[in-house]
Structures are given as C-alpha cells and as structure tokens.
Amino acid sequence: MKKLILFLTIVTLFSCKNETKDNSYFDQDDQEIKIGGTKMITIETPKGKFKVWTKRYGNNPKIKLLLLNGGPGMSHEYFECMESFLPKEGIEFIYYDQLGTGFSDNPNDTTMWDLPRYVEELEQVRKQLNLDKDNFYLLGHSWGGILAMQYSLKYQDNLKGLIISNMMASCPEYGKYSKVLEKQMNPDVLKIIKELEANKEYTNPKYMDLLMNNFYNQHILRQPVANWPEPVTRSMARLNQSLYITMQGPSELGISGKLTNWDVSKELKNIATPTLVIGAKHDTMNPEYMKWMSTQLKNGTYLYCANGSHMSLYDDQQTYMNGLIDFMKKVDTKN
C-alpha cells in the first residue's frame, strides 16, 4: 500500500511539473517603475530632436516583431488585432508611431515627410530597442511596406525576418492597377469623384463619403463602413492629413504624392533576408504582382489571402495571422 501511495505521489508531481506554463513572455525588465512597455525614443533629424512613441508587448529574445503602420499618417492602433493572436504564441511585438503620427511628436513640417529620413528614423529606433539580426523581424503594412523595403535595401544585415504586407514594390505599377479597379466602380459614382478631384474638393464630405462607400468598403476593408473594427476607425481618425497628402495624395484611388515614382522592383533581388510577401484578392495592390515580388527576393515566400483586401489582417484574419506566425517560427527554427 505504501508503495502504491508513493508511486501515485511521484506521478502527480511529475504531471504537475509538465503542466507548468512558460511565462517568460510576460517577463519584465528591471526598470523600477513599470510603465507597461512604453518607451519614448529620442531621434535626431535635420530639423532637430524629436520623440517617437513605442510600446512593447511580451518578451521573446528570439522573435521581436516591429510594426510599421500604413497611411502614411495613420497610427499604430489598427494593429491592435495582433494582441488576440501573438501573445499566446509567445511572440513579442512592438508598436511604433512614426514621426508625425499617433502619440509621437508632430513637427508640422512637410519637408520632414520624406522616405530617406524615415529610413534613418527607423534605424535609430531599432538601435534604441536593441533589435538585431538575432531577433529583429520587421513588418511593414501598406506605406509601412515601402518603408520596410527601403530600409531593408540599406540595413538588411540588422534583420532576421521581413514581412511586406499589402504593398507593391512599384508605385507606378500601383497607379496602373488602380485604373483596373476604377473600371469595377459604378460609372456615375466614379464620374462625381473625378469631378470633385478636378476641382480639388478633397475636404468636401461628399468626396470621402463616395470613396468610403464605393471603393474603400470593397478594397480597403471588405465590410460596410459602419461595421469597421473600432481600432481601424480610431487609427483612421488620427490620420495626419498633411503627411498623407504629401506622400500618397488625396485618396487610395491611385497615387499622386511624393511617392508617385518610387520603384524598387529591380532591387528586390538584393534583399537576402527571409521575407514573407502578403497579398490579397481584393486589395488595392495587385495580388499577382505581389506573388511575383516573392519570386524576385532571394528568400521570398508568398501568402495569399483569398478573402482579404488591403486590411486582410481583418477581413481574412485567420489566413493572415496563421501565415504570419508560421513564417516567423519557421525562420526562427532554421536559425
């Protein structure tokens, strides 16, 4: 009897030990006052010093995902859906509001809205967050994808993995594809939109209402606009119009800002970092072009969101998140 009790005790202890969860994801630094992972980073620019906002979730020494939001000019907030997927996988991720967006400083100077300057800003942020080739994954969505590609062409030695989400490597090709999508719109609606653009009535409420309910609800996020997820509408409400119009132009229906001629399609072959390209069937970005991009990269793979649009992280969420997580874990395993 005593032997049986001893055996059961050992089995119970062993089972409890196996069920112990690894809580290292929630480990915190030794900072005396806890502030929830928020860190204001001072950056140097040609116009002086400014502060940009970052916030870390989790703690994984091998997988640290820095998120570059789109717009340009939106805030990090539409990435909040990541909180429903990445923590349970033990993946650390970091929000980052680029200069002029969200909770970061806004110099209100259009000369600061410049791609090369943002590349250098990102490099300064990387250094101060202690990200390097052993842990640094970079995800750029939309405009963030442009920034991520341009950064990688200069600083890829600092990267462990790259994710180009819903962004083509050529703005001229993006502009051409917008003409394809225009033909799918109601001709009468498109005519009014073009008339408003010709008169530069970009602030006319009718202009944005027509875009939101005839184009954005089909190619930005495939839901009735009234049902869009709150983090998306909150992020859009913070849009820095000066930054957006300077770089992109007045709307997502094509491009007419400083990025109009940006094109690194012939340079993709120079990126050796393991890279995931994410495209979607209903996106403003040509999914076939996105697939082609993955073949031009030295270590590229393609994730296709068959039900998604530009915000496929919401309207084809399971495909997007499962593919993203799988990619990062495979890169980590190979390394």
PDB file of N, CA, C and O in Angstrom, residues 113-189:
ATOM      1  N   TRP A 113       8.397  64.955 -44.195  1.00  0.00           N
ATOM      2  CA  TRP A 113       7.698  63.792 -44.736  1.00  0.00           C
ATOM      3  C   TRP A 113       8.477  63.304 -45.944  1.00  0.00           C
ATOM      4  O   TRP A 113       8.180  63.623 -47.092  1.00  0.00           O
ATOM      5  N   ASP A 114       9.471  62.486 -45.667  1.00  0.00           N
ATOM      6  CA  ASP A 114      10.448  62.109 -46.678  1.00  0.00           C
ATOM      7  C   ASP A 114      10.929  60.682 -46.410  1.00  0.00           C
ATOM      8  O   ASP A 114      11.324  60.362 -45.279  1.00  0.00           O
ATOM      9  N   LEU A 115      10.879  59.820 -47.422  1.00  0.00           N
ATOM     10  CA  LEU A 115      11.215  58.412 -47.239  1.00  0.00           C
ATOM     11  C   LEU A 115      12.624  58.183 -46.700  1.00  0.00           C
ATOM     12  O   LEU A 115      12.793  57.436 -45.726  1.00  0.00           O
ATOM     13  N   PRO A 116      13.684  58.766 -47.278  1.00  0.00           N
ATOM     14  CA  PRO A 116      15.025  58.536 -46.728  1.00  0.00           C
ATOM     15  C   PRO A 116      15.144  58.946 -45.257  1.00  0.00           C
ATOM     16  O   PRO A 116      15.835  58.280 -44.476  1.00  0.00           O
ATOM     17  N   ARG A 117      14.459  60.020 -44.872  1.00  0.00           N
ATOM     18  CA  ARG A 117      14.533  60.432 -43.468  1.00  0.00           C
ATOM     19  C   ARG A 117      13.849  59.402 -42.572  1.00  0.00           C
ATOM     20  O   ARG A 117      14.335  59.092 -41.475  1.00  0.00           O
ATOM     21  N   TYR A 118      12.710  58.866 -43.032  1.00  0.00           N
ATOM     22  CA  TYR A 118      12.029  57.838 -42.245  1.00  0.00           C
ATOM     23  C   TYR A 118      12.877  56.574 -42.117  1.00  0.00           C
ATOM     24  O   TYR A 118      12.825  55.883 -41.093  1.00  0.00           O
ATOM     25  N   VAL A 119      13.657  56.256 -43.136  1.00  0.00           N
ATOM     26  CA  VAL A 119      14.563  55.100 -43.060  1.00  0.00           C
ATOM     27  C   VAL A 119      15.559  55.301 -41.923  1.00  0.00           C
ATOM     28  O   VAL A 119      15.813  54.397 -41.123  1.00  0.00           O
ATOM     29  N   GLU A 120      16.139  56.495 -41.842  1.00  0.00           N
ATOM     30  CA  GLU A 120      17.115  56.773 -40.789  1.00  0.00           C
ATOM     31  C   GLU A 120      16.448  56.828 -39.413  1.00  0.00           C
ATOM     32  O   GLU A 120      17.052  56.431 -38.404  1.00  0.00           O
ATOM     33  N   GLU A 121      15.224  57.315 -39.370  1.00  0.00           N
ATOM     34  CA  GLU A 121      14.475  57.297 -38.105  1.00  0.00           C
ATOM     35  C   GLU A 121      14.289  55.866 -37.625  1.00  0.00           C
ATOM     36  O   GLU A 121      14.504  55.559 -36.441  1.00  0.00           O
ATOM     37  N   LEU A 122      13.893  54.990 -38.535  1.00  0.00           N
ATOM     38  CA  LEU A 122      13.682  53.580 -38.195  1.00  0.00           C
ATOM     39  C   LEU A 122      14.966  52.937 -37.675  1.00  0.00           C
ATOM     40  O   LEU A 122      14.936  52.167 -36.709  1.00  0.00           O
ATOM     41  N   GLU A 123      16.083  53.263 -38.277  1.00  0.00           N
ATOM     42  CA  GLU A 123      17.356  52.702 -37.821  1.00  0.00           C
ATOM     43  C   GLU A 123      17.683  53.175 -36.403  1.00  0.00           C
ATOM     44  O   GLU A 123      18.201  52.402 -35.578  1.00  0.00           O
ATOM     45  N   GLN A 124      17.383  54.431 -36.096  1.00  0.00           N
ATOM     46  CA  GLN A 124      17.611  54.923 -34.739  1.00  0.00           C
ATOM     47  C   GLN A 124      16.701  54.217 -33.733  1.00  0.00           C
ATOM     48  O   GLN A 124      17.119  53.880 -32.619  1.00  0.00           O
ATOM     49  N   VAL A 125      15.455  53.982 -34.124  1.00  0.00           N
ATOM     50  CA  VAL A 125      14.512  53.262 -33.265  1.00  0.00           C
ATOM     51  C   VAL A 125      15.003  51.837 -33.025  1.00  0.00           C
ATOM     52  O   VAL A 125      14.975  51.334 -31.896  1.00  0.00           O
ATOM     53  N   ARG A 126      15.469  51.180 -34.085  1.00  0.00           N
ATOM     54  CA  ARG A 126      15.990  49.811 -33.953  1.00  0.00           C
ATOM     55  C   ARG A 126      17.091  49.741 -32.906  1.00  0.00           C
ATOM     56  O   ARG A 126      17.090  48.863 -32.031  1.00  0.00           O
ATOM     57  N   LYS A 127      18.040  50.647 -32.996  1.00  0.00           N
ATOM     58  CA  LYS A 127      19.170  50.637 -32.074  1.00  0.00           C
ATOM     59  C   LYS A 127      18.714  50.810 -30.633  1.00  0.00           C
ATOM     60  O   LYS A 127      19.186  50.117 -29.731  1.00  0.00           O
ATOM     61  N   GLN A 128      17.795  51.741 -30.405  1.00  0.00           N
ATOM     62  CA  GLN A 128      17.382  52.029 -29.035  1.00  0.00           C
ATOM     63  C   GLN A 128      16.462  50.952 -28.447  1.00  0.00           C
ATOM     64  O   GLN A 128      16.278  50.883 -27.237  1.00  0.00           O
ATOM     65  N   LEU A 129      15.908  50.110 -29.324  1.00  0.00           N
ATOM     66  CA  LEU A 129      15.102  48.988 -28.852  1.00  0.00           C
ATOM     67  C   LEU A 129      15.920  47.694 -28.764  1.00  0.00           C
ATOM     68  O   LEU A 129      15.385  46.632 -28.456  1.00  0.00           O
ATOM     69  N   ASN A 130      17.214  47.796 -29.073  1.00  0.00           N
ATOM     70  CA  ASN A 130      18.120  46.640 -29.010  1.00  0.00           C
ATOM     71  C   ASN A 130      17.669  45.491 -29.918  1.00  0.00           C
ATOM     72  O   ASN A 130      17.688  44.320 -29.532  1.00  0.00           O
ATOM     73  N   LEU A 131      17.270  45.845 -31.117  1.00  0.00           N
ATOM     74  CA  LEU A 131      16.875  44.852 -32.114  1.00  0.00           C
ATOM     75  C   LEU A 131      18.067  44.574 -33.019  1.00  0.00           C
ATOM     76  O   LEU A 131      18.773  45.495 -33.429  1.00  0.00           O
ATOM     77  N   ASP A 132      18.284  43.275 -33.360  1.00  0.00           N
ATOM     78  CA  ASP A 132      19.419  42.934 -34.207  1.00  0.00           C
ATOM     79  C   ASP A 132      19.119  41.685 -35.030  1.00  0.00           C
ATOM     80  O   ASP A 132      18.005  41.149 -34.970  1.00  0.00           O
ATOM     81  N   LYS A 133      20.103  41.226 -35.770  1.00  0.00           N
ATOM     82  CA  LYS A 133      19.921  40.111 -36.702  1.00  0.00           C
ATOM     83  C   LYS A 133      19.534  38.806 -36.014  1.00  0.00           C
ATOM     84  O   LYS A 133      19.088  37.867 -36.676  1.00  0.00           O
ATOM     85  N   ASP A 134      19.669  38.736 -34.705  1.00  0.00           N
ATOM     86  CA  ASP A 134      19.305  37.533 -33.977  1.00  0.00           C
ATOM     87  C   ASP A 134      17.859  37.531 -33.492  1.00  0.00           C
ATOM     88  O   ASP A 134      17.363  36.507 -33.002  1.00  0.00           O
ATOM     89  N   ASN A 135      17.167  38.684 -33.625  1.00  0.00           N
ATOM     90  CA  ASN A 135      15.792  38.731 -33.100  1.00  0.00           C
ATOM     91  C   ASN A 135      14.838  39.639 -33.870  1.00  0.00           C
ATOM     92  O   ASN A 135      13.625  39.577 -33.672  1.00  0.00           O
ATOM     93  N   PHE A 136      15.341  40.470 -34.774  1.00  0.00           N
ATOM     94  CA  PHE A 136      14.568  41.568 -35.357  1.00  0.00           C
ATOM     95  C   PHE A 136      13.769  41.145 -36.587  1.00  0.00           C
ATOM     96  O   PHE A 136      14.317  40.891 -37.654  1.00  0.00           O
ATOM     97  N   TYR A 137      12.433  41.095 -36.406  1.00  0.00           N
ATOM     98  CA  TYR A 137      11.502  40.890 -37.519  1.00  0.00           C
ATOM     99  C   TYR A 137      10.802  42.227 -37.777  1.00  0.00           C
ATOM    100  O   TYR A 137      10.361  42.895 -36.834  1.00  0.00           O
ATOM    101  N   LEU A 138      10.679  42.600 -39.027  1.00  0.00           N
ATOM    102  CA  LEU A 138      10.082  43.883 -39.396  1.00  0.00           C
ATOM    103  C   LEU A 138       8.878  43.646 -40.291  1.00  0.00           C
ATOM    104  O   LEU A 138       8.988  42.997 -41.336  1.00  0.00           O
ATOM    105  N   LEU A 139       7.720  44.136 -39.865  1.00  0.00           N
ATOM    106  CA  LEU A 139       6.505  44.037 -40.675  1.00  0.00           C
ATOM    107  C   LEU A 139       6.086  45.424 -41.103  1.00  0.00           C
ATOM    108  O   LEU A 139       5.830  46.291 -40.261  1.00  0.00           O
ATOM    109  N   GLY A 140       6.006  45.622 -42.410  1.00  0.00           N
ATOM    110  CA  GLY A 140       5.533  46.884 -42.958  1.00  0.00           C
ATOM    111  C   GLY A 140       4.253  46.669 -43.730  1.00  0.00           C
ATOM    112  O   GLY A 140       4.212  45.879 -44.675  1.00  0.00           O
ATOM    113  N   HIS A 141       3.188  47.352 -43.321  1.00  0.00           N
ATOM    114  CA  HIS A 141       1.897  47.243 -43.998  1.00  0.00           C
ATOM    115  C   HIS A 141       1.620  48.506 -44.797  1.00  0.00           C
ATOM    116  O   HIS A 141       1.767  49.612 -44.290  1.00  0.00           O
ATOM    117  N   SER A 142       1.234  48.340 -46.077  1.00  0.00           N
ATOM    118  CA  SER A 142       0.901  49.459 -46.952  1.00  0.00           C
ATOM    119  C   SER A 142       2.109  50.410 -47.057  1.00  0.00           C
ATOM    120  O   SER A 142       3.188  49.974 -47.434  1.00  0.00           O
ATOM    121  N   TRP A 143       1.949  51.683 -46.699  1.00  0.00           N
ATOM    122  CA  TRP A 143       3.101  52.595 -46.706  1.00  0.00           C
ATOM    123  C   TRP A 143       4.232  52.027 -45.855  1.00  0.00           C
ATOM    124  O   TRP A 143       5.411  52.162 -46.195  1.00  0.00           O
ATOM    125  N   GLY A 144       3.889  51.359 -44.773  1.00  0.00           N
ATOM    126  CA  GLY A 144       4.910  50.723 -43.946  1.00  0.00           C
ATOM    127  C   GLY A 144       5.713  49.705 -44.732  1.00  0.00           C
ATOM    128  O   GLY A 144       6.889  49.466 -44.440  1.00  0.00           O
ATOM    129  N   GLY A 145       5.090  49.082 -45.755  1.00  0.00           N
ATOM    130  CA  GLY A 145       5.797  48.150 -46.626  1.00  0.00           C
ATOM    131  C   GLY A 145       6.842  48.848 -47.480  1.00  0.00           C
ATOM    132  O   GLY A 145       7.927  48.309 -47.717  1.00  0.00           O
ATOM    133  N   ILE A 146       6.524  50.051 -47.945  1.00  0.00           N
ATOM    134  CA  ILE A 146       7.503  50.854 -48.687  1.00  0.00           C
ATOM    135  C   ILE A 146       8.696  51.145 -47.789  1.00  0.00           C
ATOM    136  O   ILE A 146       9.858  50.958 -48.176  1.00  0.00           O
ATOM    137  N   LEU A 147       8.401  51.598 -46.575  1.00  0.00           N
ATOM    138  CA  LEU A 147       9.464  51.923 -45.621  1.00  0.00           C
ATOM    139  C   LEU A 147      10.291  50.682 -45.292  1.00  0.00           C
ATOM    140  O   LEU A 147      11.526  50.748 -45.221  1.00  0.00           O
ATOM    141  N   ALA A 148       9.623  49.539 -45.125  1.00  0.00           N
ATOM    142  CA  ALA A 148      10.327  48.297 -44.793  1.00  0.00           C
ATOM    143  C   ALA A 148      11.246  47.855 -45.923  1.00  0.00           C
ATOM    144  O   ALA A 148      12.382  47.421 -45.687  1.00  0.00           O
ATOM    145  N   MET A 149      10.777  47.952 -47.168  1.00  0.00           N
ATOM    146  CA  MET A 149      11.615  47.574 -48.313  1.00  0.00           C
ATOM    147  C   MET A 149      12.814  48.500 -48.444  1.00  0.00           C
ATOM    148  O   MET A 149      13.945  48.054 -48.648  1.00  0.00           O
ATOM    149  N   GLN A 150      12.581  49.803 -48.327  1.00  0.00           N
ATOM    150  CA  GLN A 150      13.665  50.760 -48.468  1.00  0.00           C
ATOM    151  C   GLN A 150      14.681  50.591 -47.342  1.00  0.00           C
ATOM    152  O   GLN A 150      15.894  50.674 -47.563  1.00  0.00           O
ATOM    153  N   TYR A 151      14.192  50.323 -46.138  1.00  0.00           N
ATOM    154  CA  TYR A 151      15.083  50.081 -45.007  1.00  0.00           C
ATOM    155  C   TYR A 151      15.922  48.837 -45.258  1.00  0.00           C
ATOM    156  O   TYR A 151      17.140  48.833 -45.018  1.00  0.00           O
ATOM    157  N   SER A 152      15.289  47.783 -45.740  1.00  0.00           N
ATOM    158  CA  SER A 152      15.985  46.515 -45.951  1.00  0.00           C
ATOM    159  C   SER A 152      17.089  46.639 -46.992  1.00  0.00           C
ATOM    160  O   SER A 152      18.126  45.982 -46.876  1.00  0.00           O
ATOM    161  N   LEU A 153      16.860  47.455 -47.988  1.00  0.00           N
ATOM    162  CA  LEU A 153      17.880  47.627 -49.032  1.00  0.00           C
ATOM    163  C   LEU A 153      19.141  48.292 -48.486  1.00  0.00           C
ATOM    164  O   LEU A 153      20.220  48.131 -49.052  1.00  0.00           O
ATOM    165  N   LYS A 154      19.013  48.991 -47.384  1.00  0.00           N
ATOM    166  CA  LYS A 154      20.177  49.654 -46.790  1.00  0.00           C
ATOM    167  C   LYS A 154      20.684  48.957 -45.535  1.00  0.00           C
ATOM    168  O   LYS A 154      21.897  48.907 -45.292  1.00  0.00           O
ATOM    169  N   TYR A 155      19.773  48.378 -44.752  1.00  0.00           N
ATOM    170  CA  TYR A 155      20.145  47.866 -43.436  1.00  0.00           C
ATOM    171  C   TYR A 155      19.741  46.404 -43.206  1.00  0.00           C
ATOM    172  O   TYR A 155      19.534  45.994 -42.066  1.00  0.00           O
ATOM    173  N   GLN A 156      19.662  45.607 -44.245  1.00  0.00           N
ATOM    174  CA  GLN A 156      19.164  44.247 -44.061  1.00  0.00           C
ATOM    175  C   GLN A 156      20.051  43.389 -43.152  1.00  0.00           C
ATOM    176  O   GLN A 156      19.581  42.383 -42.602  1.00  0.00           O
ATOM    177  N   ASP A 157      21.293  43.774 -42.973  1.00  0.00           N
ATOM    178  CA  ASP A 157      22.174  42.999 -42.085  1.00  0.00           C
ATOM    179  C   ASP A 157      21.684  43.013 -40.639  1.00  0.00           C
ATOM    180  O   ASP A 157      22.132  42.203 -39.822  1.00  0.00           O
ATOM    181  N   ASN A 158      20.781  43.924 -40.326  1.00  0.00           N
ATOM    182  CA  ASN A 158      20.238  44.005 -38.970  1.00  0.00           C
ATOM    183  C   ASN A 158      18.991  43.145 -38.788  1.00  0.00           C
ATOM    184  O   ASN A 158      18.478  43.039 -37.676  1.00  0.00           O
ATOM    185  N   LEU A 159      18.501  42.552 -39.881  1.00  0.00           N
ATOM    186  CA  LEU A 159      17.213  41.864 -39.846  1.00  0.00           C
ATOM    187  C   LEU A 159      17.342  40.355 -39.740  1.00  0.00           C
ATOM    188  O   LEU A 159      18.247  39.756 -40.316  1.00  0.00           O
ATOM    189  N   LYS A 160      16.389  39.751 -39.051  1.00  0.00           N
ATOM    190  CA  LYS A 160      16.256  38.297 -39.017  1.00  0.00           C
ATOM    191  C   LYS A 160      15.149  37.842 -39.975  1.00  0.00           C
ATOM    192  O   LYS A 160      15.243  36.794 -40.599  1.00  0.00           O
ATOM    193  N   GLY A 161      14.094  38.657 -40.093  1.00  0.00           N
ATOM    194  CA  GLY A 161      12.994  38.342 -40.993  1.00  0.00           C
ATOM    195  C   GLY A 161      12.255  39.602 -41.396  1.00  0.00           C
ATOM    196  O   GLY A 161      12.213  40.583 -40.651  1.00  0.00           O
ATOM    197  N   LEU A 162      11.675  39.578 -42.591  1.00  0.00           N
ATOM    198  CA  LEU A 162      10.979  40.740 -43.155  1.00  0.00           C
ATOM    199  C   LEU A 162       9.599  40.300 -43.632  1.00  0.00           C
ATOM    200  O   LEU A 162       9.459  39.245 -44.252  1.00  0.00           O
ATOM    201  N   ILE A 163       8.588  41.123 -43.356  1.00  0.00           N
ATOM    202  CA  ILE A 163       7.235  40.871 -43.859  1.00  0.00           C
ATOM    203  C   ILE A 163       6.772  42.107 -44.613  1.00  0.00           C
ATOM    204  O   ILE A 163       6.695  43.203 -44.037  1.00  0.00           O
ATOM    205  N   ILE A 164       6.486  41.946 -45.907  1.00  0.00           N
ATOM    206  CA  ILE A 164       5.956  43.025 -46.740  1.00  0.00           C
ATOM    207  C   ILE A 164       4.469  42.748 -46.905  1.00  0.00           C
ATOM    208  O   ILE A 164       4.065  41.831 -47.624  1.00  0.00           O
ATOM    209  N   SER A 165       3.650  43.533 -46.233  1.00  0.00           N
ATOM    210  CA  SER A 165       2.218  43.273 -46.187  1.00  0.00           C
ATOM    211  C   SER A 165       1.444  44.267 -47.035  1.00  0.00           C
ATOM    212  O   SER A 165       1.457  45.471 -46.768  1.00  0.00           O
ATOM    213  N   ASN A 166       0.795  43.754 -48.083  1.00  0.00           N
ATOM    214  CA  ASN A 166      -0.147  44.545 -48.882  1.00  0.00           C
ATOM    215  C   ASN A 166       0.474  45.820 -49.452  1.00  0.00           C
ATOM    216  O   ASN A 166      -0.117  46.894 -49.369  1.00  0.00           O
ATOM    217  N   MET A 167       1.663  45.671 -50.045  1.00  0.00           N
ATOM    218  CA  MET A 167       2.315  46.805 -50.697  1.00  0.00           C
ATOM    219  C   MET A 167       3.184  46.332 -51.849  1.00  0.00           C
ATOM    220  O   MET A 167       4.022  45.442 -51.674  1.00  0.00           O
ATOM    221  N   MET A 168       2.965  46.915 -53.025  1.00  0.00           N
ATOM    222  CA  MET A 168       3.758  46.587 -54.201  1.00  0.00           C
ATOM    223  C   MET A 168       5.104  47.297 -54.142  1.00  0.00           C
ATOM    224  O   MET A 168       5.269  48.298 -53.442  1.00  0.00           O
ATOM    225  N   ALA A 169       6.069  46.792 -54.896  1.00  0.00           N
ATOM    226  CA  ALA A 169       7.421  47.363 -54.899  1.00  0.00           C
ATOM    227  C   ALA A 169       7.552  48.490 -55.914  1.00  0.00           C
ATOM    228  O   ALA A 169       8.647  48.993 -56.140  1.00  0.00           O
ATOM    229  N   SER A 170       6.433  48.894 -56.506  1.00  0.00           N
ATOM    230  CA  SER A 170       6.452  49.947 -57.525  1.00  0.00           C
ATOM    231  C   SER A 170       5.175  50.772 -57.428  1.00  0.00           C
ATOM    232  O   SER A 170       4.072  50.262 -57.659  1.00  0.00           O
ATOM    233  N   CYS A 171       5.318  52.044 -57.110  1.00  0.00           N
ATOM    234  CA  CYS A 171       4.145  52.922 -57.076  1.00  0.00           C
ATOM    235  C   CYS A 171       3.575  53.179 -58.475  1.00  0.00           C
ATOM    236  O   CYS A 171       2.352  53.291 -58.613  1.00  0.00           O
ATOM    237  N   PRO A 172       4.400  53.274 -59.525  1.00  0.00           N
ATOM    238  CA  PRO A 172       3.809  53.373 -60.860  1.00  0.00           C
ATOM    239  C   PRO A 172       2.917  52.174 -61.192  1.00  0.00           C
ATOM    240  O   PRO A 172       1.842  52.337 -61.781  1.00  0.00           O
ATOM    241  N   GLU A 173       3.334  50.965 -60.788  1.00  0.00           N
ATOM    242  CA  GLU A 173       2.511  49.786 -61.038  1.00  0.00           C
ATOM    243  C   GLU A 173       1.248  49.814 -60.171  1.00  0.00           C
ATOM    244  O   GLU A 173       0.176  49.373 -60.602  1.00  0.00           O
ATOM    245  N   TYR A 174       1.376  50.318 -58.968  1.00  0.00           N
ATOM    246  CA  TYR A 174       0.217  50.504 -58.088  1.00  0.00           C
ATOM    247  C   TYR A 174      -0.769  51.461 -58.748  1.00  0.00           C
ATOM    248  O   TYR A 174      -1.991  51.220 -58.761  1.00  0.00           O
ATOM    249  N   GLY A 175      -0.247  52.548 -59.317  1.00  0.00           N
ATOM    250  CA  GLY A 175      -1.099  53.515 -60.011  1.00  0.00           C
ATOM    251  C   GLY A 175      -1.834  52.888 -61.189  1.00  0.00           C
ATOM    252  O   GLY A 175      -3.020  53.147 -61.408  1.00  0.00           O
ATOM    253  N   LYS A 176      -1.136  52.036 -61.927  1.00  0.00           N
ATOM    254  CA  LYS A 176      -1.769  51.356 -63.069  1.00  0.00           C
ATOM    255  C   LYS A 176      -2.884  50.428 -62.613  1.00  0.00           C
ATOM    256  O   LYS A 176      -3.944  50.346 -63.230  1.00  0.00           O
ATOM    257  N   TYR A 177      -2.637  49.727 -61.519  1.00  0.00           N
ATOM    258  CA  TYR A 177      -3.641  48.780 -61.026  1.00  0.00           C
ATOM    259  C   TYR A 177      -4.882  49.506 -60.512  1.00  0.00           C
ATOM    260  O   TYR A 177      -6.001  48.981 -60.596  1.00  0.00           O
ATOM    261  N   SER A 178      -4.705  50.726 -60.010  1.00  0.00           N
ATOM    262  CA  SER A 178      -5.868  51.496 -59.547  1.00  0.00           C
ATOM    263  C   SER A 178      -6.827  51.778 -60.702  1.00  0.00           C
ATOM    264  O   SER A 178      -8.047  51.867 -60.500  1.00  0.00           O
ATOM    265  N   LYS A 179      -6.296  51.898 -61.916  1.00  0.00           N
ATOM    266  CA  LYS A 179      -7.139  52.111 -63.089  1.00  0.00           C
ATOM    267  C   LYS A 179      -7.972  50.870 -63.392  1.00  0.00           C
ATOM    268  O   LYS A 179      -9.117  50.975 -63.869  1.00  0.00           O
ATOM    269  N   VAL A 180      -7.392  49.703 -63.114  1.00  0.00           N
ATOM    270  CA  VAL A 180      -8.132  48.443 -63.280  1.00  0.00           C
ATOM    271  C   VAL A 180      -9.309  48.404 -62.309  1.00  0.00           C
ATOM    272  O   VAL A 180     -10.434  48.022 -62.680  1.00  0.00           O
ATOM    273  N   LEU A 181      -9.055  48.815 -61.067  1.00  0.00           N
ATOM    274  CA  LEU A 181     -10.103  48.792 -60.053  1.00  0.00           C
ATOM    275  C   LEU A 181     -11.171  49.854 -60.313  1.00  0.00           C
ATOM    276  O   LEU A 181     -12.347  49.637 -60.001  1.00  0.00           O
ATOM    277  N   GLU A 182     -10.760  50.980 -60.881  1.00  0.00           N
ATOM    278  CA  GLU A 182     -11.726  52.032 -61.217  1.00  0.00           C
ATOM    279  C   GLU A 182     -12.835  51.508 -62.116  1.00  0.00           C
ATOM    280  O   GLU A 182     -14.005  51.877 -61.975  1.00  0.00           O
ATOM    281  N   LYS A 183     -12.458  50.658 -63.056  1.00  0.00           N
ATOM    282  CA  LYS A 183     -13.426  50.134 -64.036  1.00  0.00           C
ATOM    283  C   LYS A 183     -14.494  49.262 -63.382  1.00  0.00           C
ATOM    284  O   LYS A 183     -15.537  48.993 -63.990  1.00  0.00           O
ATOM    285  N   GLN A 184     -14.222  48.823 -62.157  1.00  0.00           N
ATOM    286  CA  GLN A 184     -15.201  47.997 -61.451  1.00  0.00           C
ATOM    287  C   GLN A 184     -16.226  48.837 -60.679  1.00  0.00           C
ATOM    288  O   GLN A 184     -17.211  48.321 -60.163  1.00  0.00           O
ATOM    289  N   MET A 185     -15.973  50.146 -60.616  1.00  0.00           N
ATOM    290  CA  MET A 185     -16.862  51.033 -59.876  1.00  0.00           C
ATOM    291  C   MET A 185     -18.074  51.434 -60.710  1.00  0.00           C
ATOM    292  O   MET A 185     -18.053  51.358 -61.947  1.00  0.00           O
ATOM    293  N   ASN A 186     -19.103  51.886 -60.026  1.00  0.00           N
ATOM    294  CA  ASN A 186     -20.266  52.465 -60.690  1.00  0.00           C
ATOM    295  C   ASN A 186     -19.810  53.690 -61.483  1.00  0.00           C
ATOM    296  O   ASN A 186     -19.258  54.634 -60.902  1.00  0.00           O
ATOM    297  N   PRO A 187     -20.010  53.713 -62.804  1.00  0.00           N
ATOM    298  CA  PRO A 187     -19.527  54.835 -63.630  1.00  0.00           C
ATOM    299  C   PRO A 187     -20.038  56.191 -63.170  1.00  0.00           C
ATOM    300  O   PRO A 187     -19.311  57.190 -63.234  1.00  0.00           O
ATOM    301  N   ASP A 188     -21.281  56.256 -62.709  1.00  0.00           N
ATOM    302  CA  ASP A 188     -21.847  57.531 -62.264  1.00  0.00           C
ATOM    303  C   ASP A 188     -21.148  58.030 -61.000  1.00  0.00           C
ATOM    304  O   ASP A 188     -20.872  59.225 -60.856  1.00  0.00           O
ATOM    305  N   VAL A 189     -20.857  57.098 -60.097  1.00  0.00           N
ATOM    306  CA  VAL A 189     -20.144  57.456 -58.865  1.00  0.00           C
ATOM    307  C   VAL A 189     -18.732  57.903 -59.187  1.00  0.00           C
ATOM    308  O   VAL A 189     -18.248  58.918 -58.668  1.00  0.00           O
TER     309      VAL A 189
END
